[in-house]
Amino acid sequence: MSDTARPDLDLLDGDGYLTGTYERYAWFREHEPVAWDAGNELWGIFRYDDVAEIETRDDVFISSDQHKGGYRPNIPADPAIIGLDNPMHSQRRKLVSRKFTPRAVAQREDHIRGIVTELLDAALRKGRVELVGELASVLPARMIGWLLGFPDDDWPKLRDWSERSILMGGGPRYFNQNGFDAAMEFVAAAQELYAEKQQCPADDVMTTWTTAEVDGVPLTPRDVASDCLLLLDGGAETTRTVIARANSRADR
């Protein structure tokens, strides 16, 4: 890649993170560490120190904008944790972060190992599997559904909802009826689960939300559904990608 030729910059193009990514990032770090992506109307920040500085400057950078766009391009921020600014962001985050600490995960180790072992045993019996469809997408759907409090048998629906709704996070360019329908279906299911947990509490994240307050104010079902979808999409997508990409690298 030439020292002078500016690479194309489309920060929301998934293919751009599969081919030439490291070379593109290196060019921008060297020549244009703060770069404007005109197509998506986003700033790309390419140096670690600059990213770290932005993360600590709550007085300048916000996620909650309702006009130009919050944490997603050209979409008003929704009520999910990621669309809030401090101190509200930290307060809401603390409500559920305790469920994901190393100590909390260690307490669930037997259950987690049981699911992983079940999936790997099934793969070994078959000898050949489709990695994403039978392992990488199944594990996070089952684990996140269990942590949220959904019945174990709901994992195929949770996987489907996450795969259909995740693309809309890229902004209006990626909006479609299928993704919108998936989000609405999940919100309805989450609110139904919320009502169930109010009557029958359990050791899960949804039960935490049913009794949680921030500054003495209970969370609304809309707040809960937004956070629930955030955890589903964020957890499922990142875990699925890590497992799939790790295997891809191992095959090279």
PDB file of C-alpha atoms in Angstrom:
ATOM      1  CA  MET A   1       0.000   0.000   0.000  1.00  0.00           C
ATOM      2  CA  SER A   2       1.503   3.317  -1.100  1.00  0.00           C
ATOM      3  CA  ASP A   3       2.647   5.883   1.442  1.00  0.00           C
ATOM      4  CA  THR A   4       0.687   8.542  -0.418  1.00  0.00           C
ATOM      5  CA  ALA A   5      -2.459   6.811  -1.689  1.00  0.00           C
ATOM      6  CA  ARG A   6      -5.245   7.182   0.858  1.00  0.00           C
ATOM      7  CA  PRO A   7      -7.076   3.856   1.266  1.00  0.00           C
ATOM      8  CA  ASP A   8     -10.841   3.776   0.959  1.00  0.00           C
ATOM      9  CA  LEU A   9     -12.455   4.268   4.365  1.00  0.00           C
ATOM     10  CA  ASP A  10     -15.792   2.620   5.096  1.00  0.00           C
ATOM     11  CA  LEU A  11     -15.842   1.908   8.811  1.00  0.00           C
ATOM     12  CA  LEU A  12     -19.081  -0.070   8.571  1.00  0.00           C
ATOM     13  CA  ASP A  13     -18.056  -2.373   5.736  1.00  0.00           C
ATOM     14  CA  GLY A  14     -17.675  -5.842   7.223  1.00  0.00           C
ATOM     15  CA  ASP A  15     -15.517  -7.037   4.338  1.00  0.00           C
ATOM     16  CA  GLY A  16     -13.056  -4.275   5.153  1.00  0.00           C
ATOM     17  CA  TYR A  17     -12.196  -6.077   8.376  1.00  0.00           C
ATOM     18  CA  LEU A  18     -11.340  -9.278   6.538  1.00  0.00           C
ATOM     19  CA  THR A  19      -9.025  -8.055   3.797  1.00  0.00           C
ATOM     20  CA  GLY A  20      -6.155  -5.598   4.143  1.00  0.00           C
ATOM     21  CA  THR A  21      -7.246  -4.431   7.584  1.00  0.00           C
ATOM     22  CA  TYR A  22      -3.829  -4.224   9.220  1.00  0.00           C
ATOM     23  CA  GLU A  23      -2.276  -2.445   6.260  1.00  0.00           C
ATOM     24  CA  ARG A  24      -5.157   0.059   6.152  1.00  0.00           C
ATOM     25  CA  TYR A  25      -4.910   0.770   9.869  1.00  0.00           C
ATOM     26  CA  ALA A  26      -1.143   1.204   9.591  1.00  0.00           C
ATOM     27  CA  TRP A  27      -1.585   3.764   6.808  1.00  0.00           C
ATOM     28  CA  PHE A  28      -4.074   5.817   8.787  1.00  0.00           C
ATOM     29  CA  ARG A  29      -2.003   5.669  11.975  1.00  0.00           C
ATOM     30  CA  GLU A  30       0.923   7.080  10.034  1.00  0.00           C
ATOM     31  CA  HIS A  31      -0.770   9.603   7.741  1.00  0.00           C
ATOM     32  CA  GLU A  32      -4.253  10.421   9.030  1.00  0.00           C
ATOM     33  CA  PRO A  33      -4.771   9.202  12.614  1.00  0.00           C
ATOM     34  CA  VAL A  34      -8.094  11.060  12.865  1.00  0.00           C
ATOM     35  CA  ALA A  35      -9.939  10.380   9.610  1.00  0.00           C
ATOM     36  CA  TRP A  36     -13.401  11.326   8.372  1.00  0.00           C
ATOM     37  CA  ASP A  37     -15.544   8.575   6.855  1.00  0.00           C
ATOM     38  CA  ALA A  38     -17.840  10.694   4.695  1.00  0.00           C
ATOM     39  CA  GLY A  39     -20.112   7.866   3.580  1.00  0.00           C
ATOM     40  CA  ASN A  40     -21.104   6.928   7.126  1.00  0.00           C
ATOM     41  CA  GLU A  41     -20.474  10.360   8.654  1.00  0.00           C
ATOM     42  CA  LEU A  42     -18.109   8.917  11.269  1.00  0.00           C
ATOM     43  CA  TRP A  43     -14.684   9.800  12.588  1.00  0.00           C
ATOM     44  CA  GLY A  44     -12.155   6.989  12.643  1.00  0.00           C
ATOM     45  CA  ILE A  45      -9.569   7.191  15.459  1.00  0.00           C
ATOM     46  CA  PHE A  46      -6.549   5.043  14.709  1.00  0.00           C
ATOM     47  CA  ARG A  47      -4.027   5.611  17.519  1.00  0.00           C
ATOM     48  CA  TYR A  48      -4.323   3.966  20.909  1.00  0.00           C
ATOM     49  CA  ASP A  49      -3.473   7.066  22.944  1.00  0.00           C
ATOM     50  CA  ASP A  50      -6.176   9.055  21.146  1.00  0.00           C
ATOM     51  CA  VAL A  51      -8.777   6.336  21.767  1.00  0.00           C
ATOM     52  CA  ALA A  52      -7.803   6.207  25.443  1.00  0.00           C
ATOM     53  CA  GLU A  53      -8.086   9.995  25.702  1.00  0.00           C
ATOM     54  CA  ILE A  54     -11.545  10.030  24.125  1.00  0.00           C
ATOM     55  CA  GLU A  55     -12.745   7.268  26.454  1.00  0.00           C
ATOM     56  CA  THR A  56     -11.923   9.398  29.484  1.00  0.00           C
ATOM     57  CA  ARG A  57     -13.359  12.710  28.221  1.00  0.00           C
ATOM     58  CA  ASP A  58     -16.999  12.532  29.282  1.00  0.00           C
ATOM     59  CA  ASP A  59     -17.074  16.318  29.187  1.00  0.00           C
ATOM     60  CA  VAL A  60     -16.543  16.340  25.422  1.00  0.00           C
ATOM     61  CA  PHE A  61     -17.657  13.040  23.911  1.00  0.00           C
ATOM     62  CA  ILE A  62     -21.125  11.603  24.493  1.00  0.00           C
ATOM     63  CA  SER A  63     -23.135   8.533  23.463  1.00  0.00           C
ATOM     64  CA  SER A  64     -26.619   9.841  24.165  1.00  0.00           C
ATOM     65  CA  ASP A  65     -27.209  12.353  21.372  1.00  0.00           C
ATOM     66  CA  GLN A  66     -30.816  12.417  20.150  1.00  0.00           C
ATOM     67  CA  HIS A  67     -30.310  14.574  17.061  1.00  0.00           C
ATOM     68  CA  LYS A  68     -27.357  13.707  14.838  1.00  0.00           C
ATOM     69  CA  GLY A  69     -26.753  10.290  16.338  1.00  0.00           C
ATOM     70  CA  GLY A  70     -25.655   8.671  19.558  1.00  0.00           C
ATOM     71  CA  TYR A  71     -23.375   5.659  19.741  1.00  0.00           C
ATOM     72  CA  ARG A  72     -24.578   4.536  16.309  1.00  0.00           C
ATOM     73  CA  PRO A  73     -24.319   6.588  13.111  1.00  0.00           C
ATOM     74  CA  ASN A  74     -27.269   8.843  12.335  1.00  0.00           C
ATOM     75  CA  ILE A  75     -29.632   7.162  14.811  1.00  0.00           C
ATOM     76  CA  PRO A  76     -30.854   8.799  18.022  1.00  0.00           C
ATOM     77  CA  ALA A  77     -29.484   6.918  21.031  1.00  0.00           C
ATOM     78  CA  ASP A  78     -31.838   4.341  22.532  1.00  0.00           C
ATOM     79  CA  PRO A  79     -32.247   3.657  26.285  1.00  0.00           C
ATOM     80  CA  ALA A  80     -29.694   0.810  26.387  1.00  0.00           C
ATOM     81  CA  ILE A  81     -26.633   1.122  28.640  1.00  0.00           C
ATOM     82  CA  ILE A  82     -24.382   1.861  25.693  1.00  0.00           C
ATOM     83  CA  GLY A  83     -26.519   4.871  24.754  1.00  0.00           C
ATOM     84  CA  LEU A  84     -26.112   6.558  28.130  1.00  0.00           C
ATOM     85  CA  ASP A  85     -23.460   8.906  29.482  1.00  0.00           C
ATOM     86  CA  ASN A  86     -21.898   8.881  32.941  1.00  0.00           C
ATOM     87  CA  PRO A  87     -22.905   8.809  35.688  1.00  0.00           C
ATOM     88  CA  MET A  88     -26.052   7.006  34.461  1.00  0.00           C
ATOM     89  CA  HIS A  89     -24.026   4.694  32.232  1.00  0.00           C
ATOM     90  CA  SER A  90     -21.870   3.473  35.106  1.00  0.00           C
ATOM     91  CA  GLN A  91     -24.837   3.055  37.433  1.00  0.00           C
ATOM     92  CA  ARG A  92     -26.797   0.968  34.953  1.00  0.00           C
ATOM     93  CA  ARG A  93     -23.736  -1.024  33.961  1.00  0.00           C
ATOM     94  CA  LYS A  94     -22.998  -1.957  37.576  1.00  0.00           C
ATOM     95  CA  LEU A  95     -26.436  -3.539  37.892  1.00  0.00           C
ATOM     96  CA  VAL A  96     -25.459  -6.394  35.574  1.00  0.00           C
ATOM     97  CA  SER A  97     -21.654  -6.357  35.480  1.00  0.00           C
ATOM     98  CA  ARG A  98     -21.484  -8.447  38.646  1.00  0.00           C
ATOM     99  CA  LYS A  99     -22.957 -11.363  36.689  1.00  0.00           C
ATOM    100  CA  PHE A 100     -19.980 -11.307  34.311  1.00  0.00           C
ATOM    101  CA  THR A 101     -16.999 -10.994  36.651  1.00  0.00           C
ATOM    102  CA  PRO A 102     -14.418 -13.815  36.773  1.00  0.00           C
ATOM    103  CA  ARG A 103     -15.717 -14.802  40.218  1.00  0.00           C
ATOM    104  CA  ALA A 104     -19.325 -14.981  38.998  1.00  0.00           C
ATOM    105  CA  VAL A 105     -18.320 -17.007  35.936  1.00  0.00           C
ATOM    106  CA  ALA A 106     -16.260 -19.373  38.111  1.00  0.00           C
ATOM    107  CA  GLN A 107     -19.359 -20.104  40.166  1.00  0.00           C
ATOM    108  CA  ARG A 108     -21.077 -21.245  36.975  1.00  0.00           C
ATOM    109  CA  GLU A 109     -18.118 -23.209  35.656  1.00  0.00           C
ATOM    110  CA  ASP A 110     -19.739 -26.629  35.854  1.00  0.00           C
ATOM    111  CA  HIS A 111     -22.728 -25.532  33.817  1.00  0.00           C
ATOM    112  CA  ILE A 112     -20.565 -23.749  31.243  1.00  0.00           C
ATOM    113  CA  ARG A 113     -18.226 -26.725  30.881  1.00  0.00           C
ATOM    114  CA  GLY A 114     -21.230 -28.989  30.513  1.00  0.00           C
ATOM    115  CA  ILE A 115     -22.562 -27.016  27.551  1.00  0.00           C
ATOM    116  CA  VAL A 116     -19.145 -26.756  25.867  1.00  0.00           C
ATOM    117  CA  THR A 117     -18.501 -30.477  26.366  1.00  0.00           C
ATOM    118  CA  GLU A 118     -21.928 -31.336  24.952  1.00  0.00           C
ATOM    119  CA  LEU A 119     -21.271 -29.287  21.809  1.00  0.00           C
ATOM    120  CA  LEU A 120     -17.751 -30.657  21.289  1.00  0.00           C
ATOM    121  CA  ASP A 121     -18.857 -34.257  21.861  1.00  0.00           C
ATOM    122  CA  ALA A 122     -21.574 -33.822  19.245  1.00  0.00           C
ATOM    123  CA  ALA A 123     -19.014 -32.376  16.825  1.00  0.00           C
ATOM    124  CA  LEU A 124     -16.603 -35.256  17.409  1.00  0.00           C
ATOM    125  CA  ARG A 125     -19.313 -37.819  16.774  1.00  0.00           C
ATOM    126  CA  LYS A 126     -20.071 -36.203  13.427  1.00  0.00           C
ATOM    127  CA  GLY A 127     -16.414 -35.810  12.487  1.00  0.00           C
ATOM    128  CA  ARG A 128     -17.140 -32.779  10.314  1.00  0.00           C
ATOM    129  CA  VAL A 129     -19.214 -29.775  11.357  1.00  0.00           C
ATOM    130  CA  GLU A 130     -20.129 -26.331  10.104  1.00  0.00           C
ATOM    131  CA  LEU A 131     -18.251 -24.274  12.680  1.00  0.00           C
ATOM    132  CA  VAL A 132     -20.483 -21.215  12.910  1.00  0.00           C
ATOM    133  CA  GLY A 133     -23.825 -22.959  12.631  1.00  0.00           C
ATOM    134  CA  GLU A 134     -23.066 -25.821  15.000  1.00  0.00           C
ATOM    135  CA  LEU A 135     -20.567 -24.349  17.474  1.00  0.00           C
ATOM    136  CA  ALA A 136     -19.710 -20.647  17.254  1.00  0.00           C
ATOM    137  CA  SER A 137     -23.307 -19.411  17.111  1.00  0.00           C
ATOM    138  CA  VAL A 138     -24.826 -22.057  19.379  1.00  0.00           C
ATOM    139  CA  LEU A 139     -22.607 -21.526  22.417  1.00  0.00           C
ATOM    140  CA  PRO A 140     -23.222 -17.776  22.936  1.00  0.00           C
ATOM    141  CA  ALA A 141     -26.955 -18.128  22.237  1.00  0.00           C
ATOM    142  CA  ARG A 142     -27.245 -20.815  24.900  1.00  0.00           C
ATOM    143  CA  MET A 143     -25.023 -19.058  27.432  1.00  0.00           C
ATOM    144  CA  ILE A 144     -26.527 -15.584  27.073  1.00  0.00           C
ATOM    145  CA  GLY A 145     -30.057 -16.943  27.095  1.00  0.00           C
ATOM    146  CA  TRP A 146     -29.299 -18.857  30.288  1.00  0.00           C
ATOM    147  CA  LEU A 147     -27.699 -15.844  31.982  1.00  0.00           C
ATOM    148  CA  LEU A 148     -30.594 -13.592  31.012  1.00  0.00           C
ATOM    149  CA  GLY A 149     -33.095 -16.121  32.342  1.00  0.00           C
ATOM    150  CA  PHE A 150     -34.686 -17.473  29.172  1.00  0.00           C
ATOM    151  CA  PRO A 151     -35.676 -21.157  29.061  1.00  0.00           C
ATOM    152  CA  ASP A 152     -32.871 -23.356  27.675  1.00  0.00           C
ATOM    153  CA  ASP A 153     -34.993 -24.434  24.728  1.00  0.00           C
ATOM    154  CA  ASP A 154     -35.276 -20.825  23.531  1.00  0.00           C
ATOM    155  CA  TRP A 155     -31.687 -20.625  22.291  1.00  0.00           C
ATOM    156  CA  PRO A 156     -32.549 -21.168  18.587  1.00  0.00           C
ATOM    157  CA  LYS A 157     -34.942 -18.210  18.720  1.00  0.00           C
ATOM    158  CA  LEU A 158     -32.349 -16.096  20.545  1.00  0.00           C
ATOM    159  CA  ARG A 159     -29.742 -16.908  17.918  1.00  0.00           C
ATOM    160  CA  ASP A 160     -32.172 -16.046  15.140  1.00  0.00           C
ATOM    161  CA  TRP A 161     -33.144 -12.738  16.742  1.00  0.00           C
ATOM    162  CA  SER A 162     -29.516 -11.727  17.265  1.00  0.00           C
ATOM    163  CA  GLU A 163     -28.447 -12.629  13.722  1.00  0.00           C
ATOM    164  CA  ARG A 164     -31.358 -10.715  12.179  1.00  0.00           C
ATOM    165  CA  SER A 165     -31.190  -7.621  14.375  1.00  0.00           C
ATOM    166  CA  ILE A 166     -27.429  -7.083  14.731  1.00  0.00           C
ATOM    167  CA  LEU A 167     -26.957  -5.479  11.313  1.00  0.00           C
ATOM    168  CA  MET A 168     -29.226  -2.564  12.141  1.00  0.00           C
ATOM    169  CA  GLY A 169     -26.630  -1.293  14.587  1.00  0.00           C
ATOM    170  CA  GLY A 170     -24.746   0.030  11.577  1.00  0.00           C
ATOM    171  CA  GLY A 171     -27.298   2.766  11.041  1.00  0.00           C
ATOM    172  CA  PRO A 172     -30.005   3.576   8.486  1.00  0.00           C
ATOM    173  CA  ARG A 173     -27.914   2.125   5.682  1.00  0.00           C
ATOM    174  CA  TYR A 174     -28.557  -1.329   7.157  1.00  0.00           C
ATOM    175  CA  PHE A 175     -32.194  -0.953   8.212  1.00  0.00           C
ATOM    176  CA  ASN A 176     -34.572  -3.564   6.849  1.00  0.00           C
ATOM    177  CA  GLN A 177     -37.958  -4.981   7.799  1.00  0.00           C
ATOM    178  CA  ASN A 178     -36.504  -8.350   8.758  1.00  0.00           C
ATOM    179  CA  GLY A 179     -34.148  -6.802  11.302  1.00  0.00           C
ATOM    180  CA  PHE A 180     -36.861  -4.538  12.677  1.00  0.00           C
ATOM    181  CA  ASP A 181     -39.257  -7.469  13.071  1.00  0.00           C
ATOM    182  CA  ALA A 182     -36.585  -9.486  14.896  1.00  0.00           C
ATOM    183  CA  ALA A 183     -35.949  -6.652  17.336  1.00  0.00           C
ATOM    184  CA  MET A 184     -39.668  -6.243  18.053  1.00  0.00           C
ATOM    185  CA  GLU A 185     -40.135  -9.999  18.507  1.00  0.00           C
ATOM    186  CA  PHE A 186     -37.278 -10.098  20.980  1.00  0.00           C
ATOM    187  CA  VAL A 187     -38.510  -7.049  22.884  1.00  0.00           C
ATOM    188  CA  ALA A 188     -41.923  -8.693  23.285  1.00  0.00           C
ATOM    189  CA  ALA A 189     -40.293 -11.904  24.553  1.00  0.00           C
ATOM    190  CA  ALA A 190     -38.036  -9.967  26.943  1.00  0.00           C
ATOM    191  CA  GLN A 191     -40.949  -8.037  28.416  1.00  0.00           C
ATOM    192  CA  GLU A 192     -42.888 -11.261  28.882  1.00  0.00           C
ATOM    193  CA  LEU A 193     -39.895 -12.771  30.677  1.00  0.00           C
ATOM    194  CA  TYR A 194     -39.625  -9.629  32.813  1.00  0.00           C
ATOM    195  CA  ALA A 195     -43.215 -10.133  33.996  1.00  0.00           C
ATOM    196  CA  GLU A 196     -42.522 -13.798  34.743  1.00  0.00           C
ATOM    197  CA  LYS A 197     -39.445 -13.009  36.827  1.00  0.00           C
ATOM    198  CA  GLN A 198     -41.391 -10.466  38.830  1.00  0.00           C
ATOM    199  CA  GLN A 199     -43.575 -13.346  39.965  1.00  0.00           C
ATOM    200  CA  CYS A 200     -40.889 -16.054  40.135  1.00  0.00           C
ATOM    201  CA  PRO A 201     -37.419 -14.570  40.870  1.00  0.00           C
ATOM    202  CA  ALA A 202     -34.306 -16.573  40.002  1.00  0.00           C
ATOM    203  CA  ASP A 203     -30.528 -16.196  39.884  1.00  0.00           C
ATOM    204  CA  ASP A 204     -30.394 -14.463  36.514  1.00  0.00           C
ATOM    205  CA  VAL A 205     -29.938 -11.026  34.987  1.00  0.00           C
ATOM    206  CA  MET A 206     -33.624 -10.480  34.263  1.00  0.00           C
ATOM    207  CA  THR A 207     -34.486 -10.951  37.931  1.00  0.00           C
ATOM    208  CA  THR A 208     -31.841  -8.357  38.811  1.00  0.00           C
ATOM    209  CA  TRP A 209     -33.530  -5.875  36.500  1.00  0.00           C
ATOM    210  CA  THR A 210     -36.987  -6.471  37.985  1.00  0.00           C
ATOM    211  CA  THR A 211     -35.833  -5.189  41.384  1.00  0.00           C
ATOM    212  CA  ALA A 212     -33.157  -2.698  40.308  1.00  0.00           C
ATOM    213  CA  GLU A 213     -33.286   1.045  40.926  1.00  0.00           C
ATOM    214  CA  VAL A 214     -31.050   3.894  39.800  1.00  0.00           C
ATOM    215  CA  ASP A 215     -31.164   6.941  42.063  1.00  0.00           C
ATOM    216  CA  GLY A 216     -34.293   5.487  43.630  1.00  0.00           C
ATOM    217  CA  VAL A 217     -36.108   5.088  40.300  1.00  0.00           C
ATOM    218  CA  PRO A 218     -36.993   1.560  39.064  1.00  0.00           C
ATOM    219  CA  LEU A 219     -35.991   0.578  35.546  1.00  0.00           C
ATOM    220  CA  THR A 220     -38.838   0.643  33.059  1.00  0.00           C
ATOM    221  CA  PRO A 221     -39.666  -2.412  30.916  1.00  0.00           C
ATOM    222  CA  ARG A 222     -38.427  -0.381  27.910  1.00  0.00           C
ATOM    223  CA  ASP A 223     -35.055   0.167  29.609  1.00  0.00           C
ATOM    224  CA  VAL A 224     -34.827  -3.521  30.460  1.00  0.00           C
ATOM    225  CA  ALA A 225     -35.726  -4.680  26.952  1.00  0.00           C
ATOM    226  CA  SER A 226     -33.092  -2.343  25.450  1.00  0.00           C
ATOM    227  CA  ASP A 227     -30.367  -3.618  27.785  1.00  0.00           C
ATOM    228  CA  CYS A 228     -31.465  -7.183  27.168  1.00  0.00           C
ATOM    229  CA  LEU A 229     -31.123  -6.791  23.391  1.00  0.00           C
ATOM    230  CA  LEU A 230     -27.744  -5.120  23.861  1.00  0.00           C
ATOM    231  CA  LEU A 231     -26.436  -8.085  25.855  1.00  0.00           C
ATOM    232  CA  LEU A 232     -27.875 -10.577  23.387  1.00  0.00           C
ATOM    233  CA  ASP A 233     -26.526  -8.912  20.249  1.00  0.00           C
ATOM    234  CA  GLY A 234     -23.215  -7.780  21.722  1.00  0.00           C
ATOM    235  CA  GLY A 235     -22.452 -11.049  23.469  1.00  0.00           C
ATOM    236  CA  ALA A 236     -23.600 -13.323  20.680  1.00  0.00           C
ATOM    237  CA  GLU A 237     -21.885 -11.405  17.894  1.00  0.00           C
ATOM    238  CA  THR A 238     -18.512 -10.958  19.584  1.00  0.00           C
ATOM    239  CA  THR A 239     -18.308 -14.535  20.850  1.00  0.00           C
ATOM    240  CA  ARG A 240     -19.427 -15.980  17.537  1.00  0.00           C
ATOM    241  CA  THR A 241     -16.852 -13.908  15.677  1.00  0.00           C
ATOM    242  CA  VAL A 242     -13.985 -14.738  18.046  1.00  0.00           C
ATOM    243  CA  ILE A 243     -14.609 -18.482  17.793  1.00  0.00           C
ATOM    244  CA  ALA A 244     -15.043 -18.435  14.027  1.00  0.00           C
ATOM    245  CA  ARG A 245     -12.039 -16.185  13.351  1.00  0.00           C
ATOM    246  CA  ALA A 246      -9.802 -18.136  15.736  1.00  0.00           C
ATOM    247  CA  ASN A 247     -10.567 -21.279  13.791  1.00  0.00           C
ATOM    248  CA  SER A 248      -9.954 -19.473  10.505  1.00  0.00           C
ATOM    249  CA  ARG A 249      -6.495 -18.422  11.672  1.00  0.00           C
ATOM    250  CA  ALA A 250      -5.736 -21.917  12.922  1.00  0.00           C
ATOM    251  CA  ASP A 251      -6.452 -23.318   9.457  1.00  0.00           C
ATOM    252  CA  ARG A 252      -3.921 -21.047   7.743  1.00  0.00           C
TER     253      ARG A 252
END
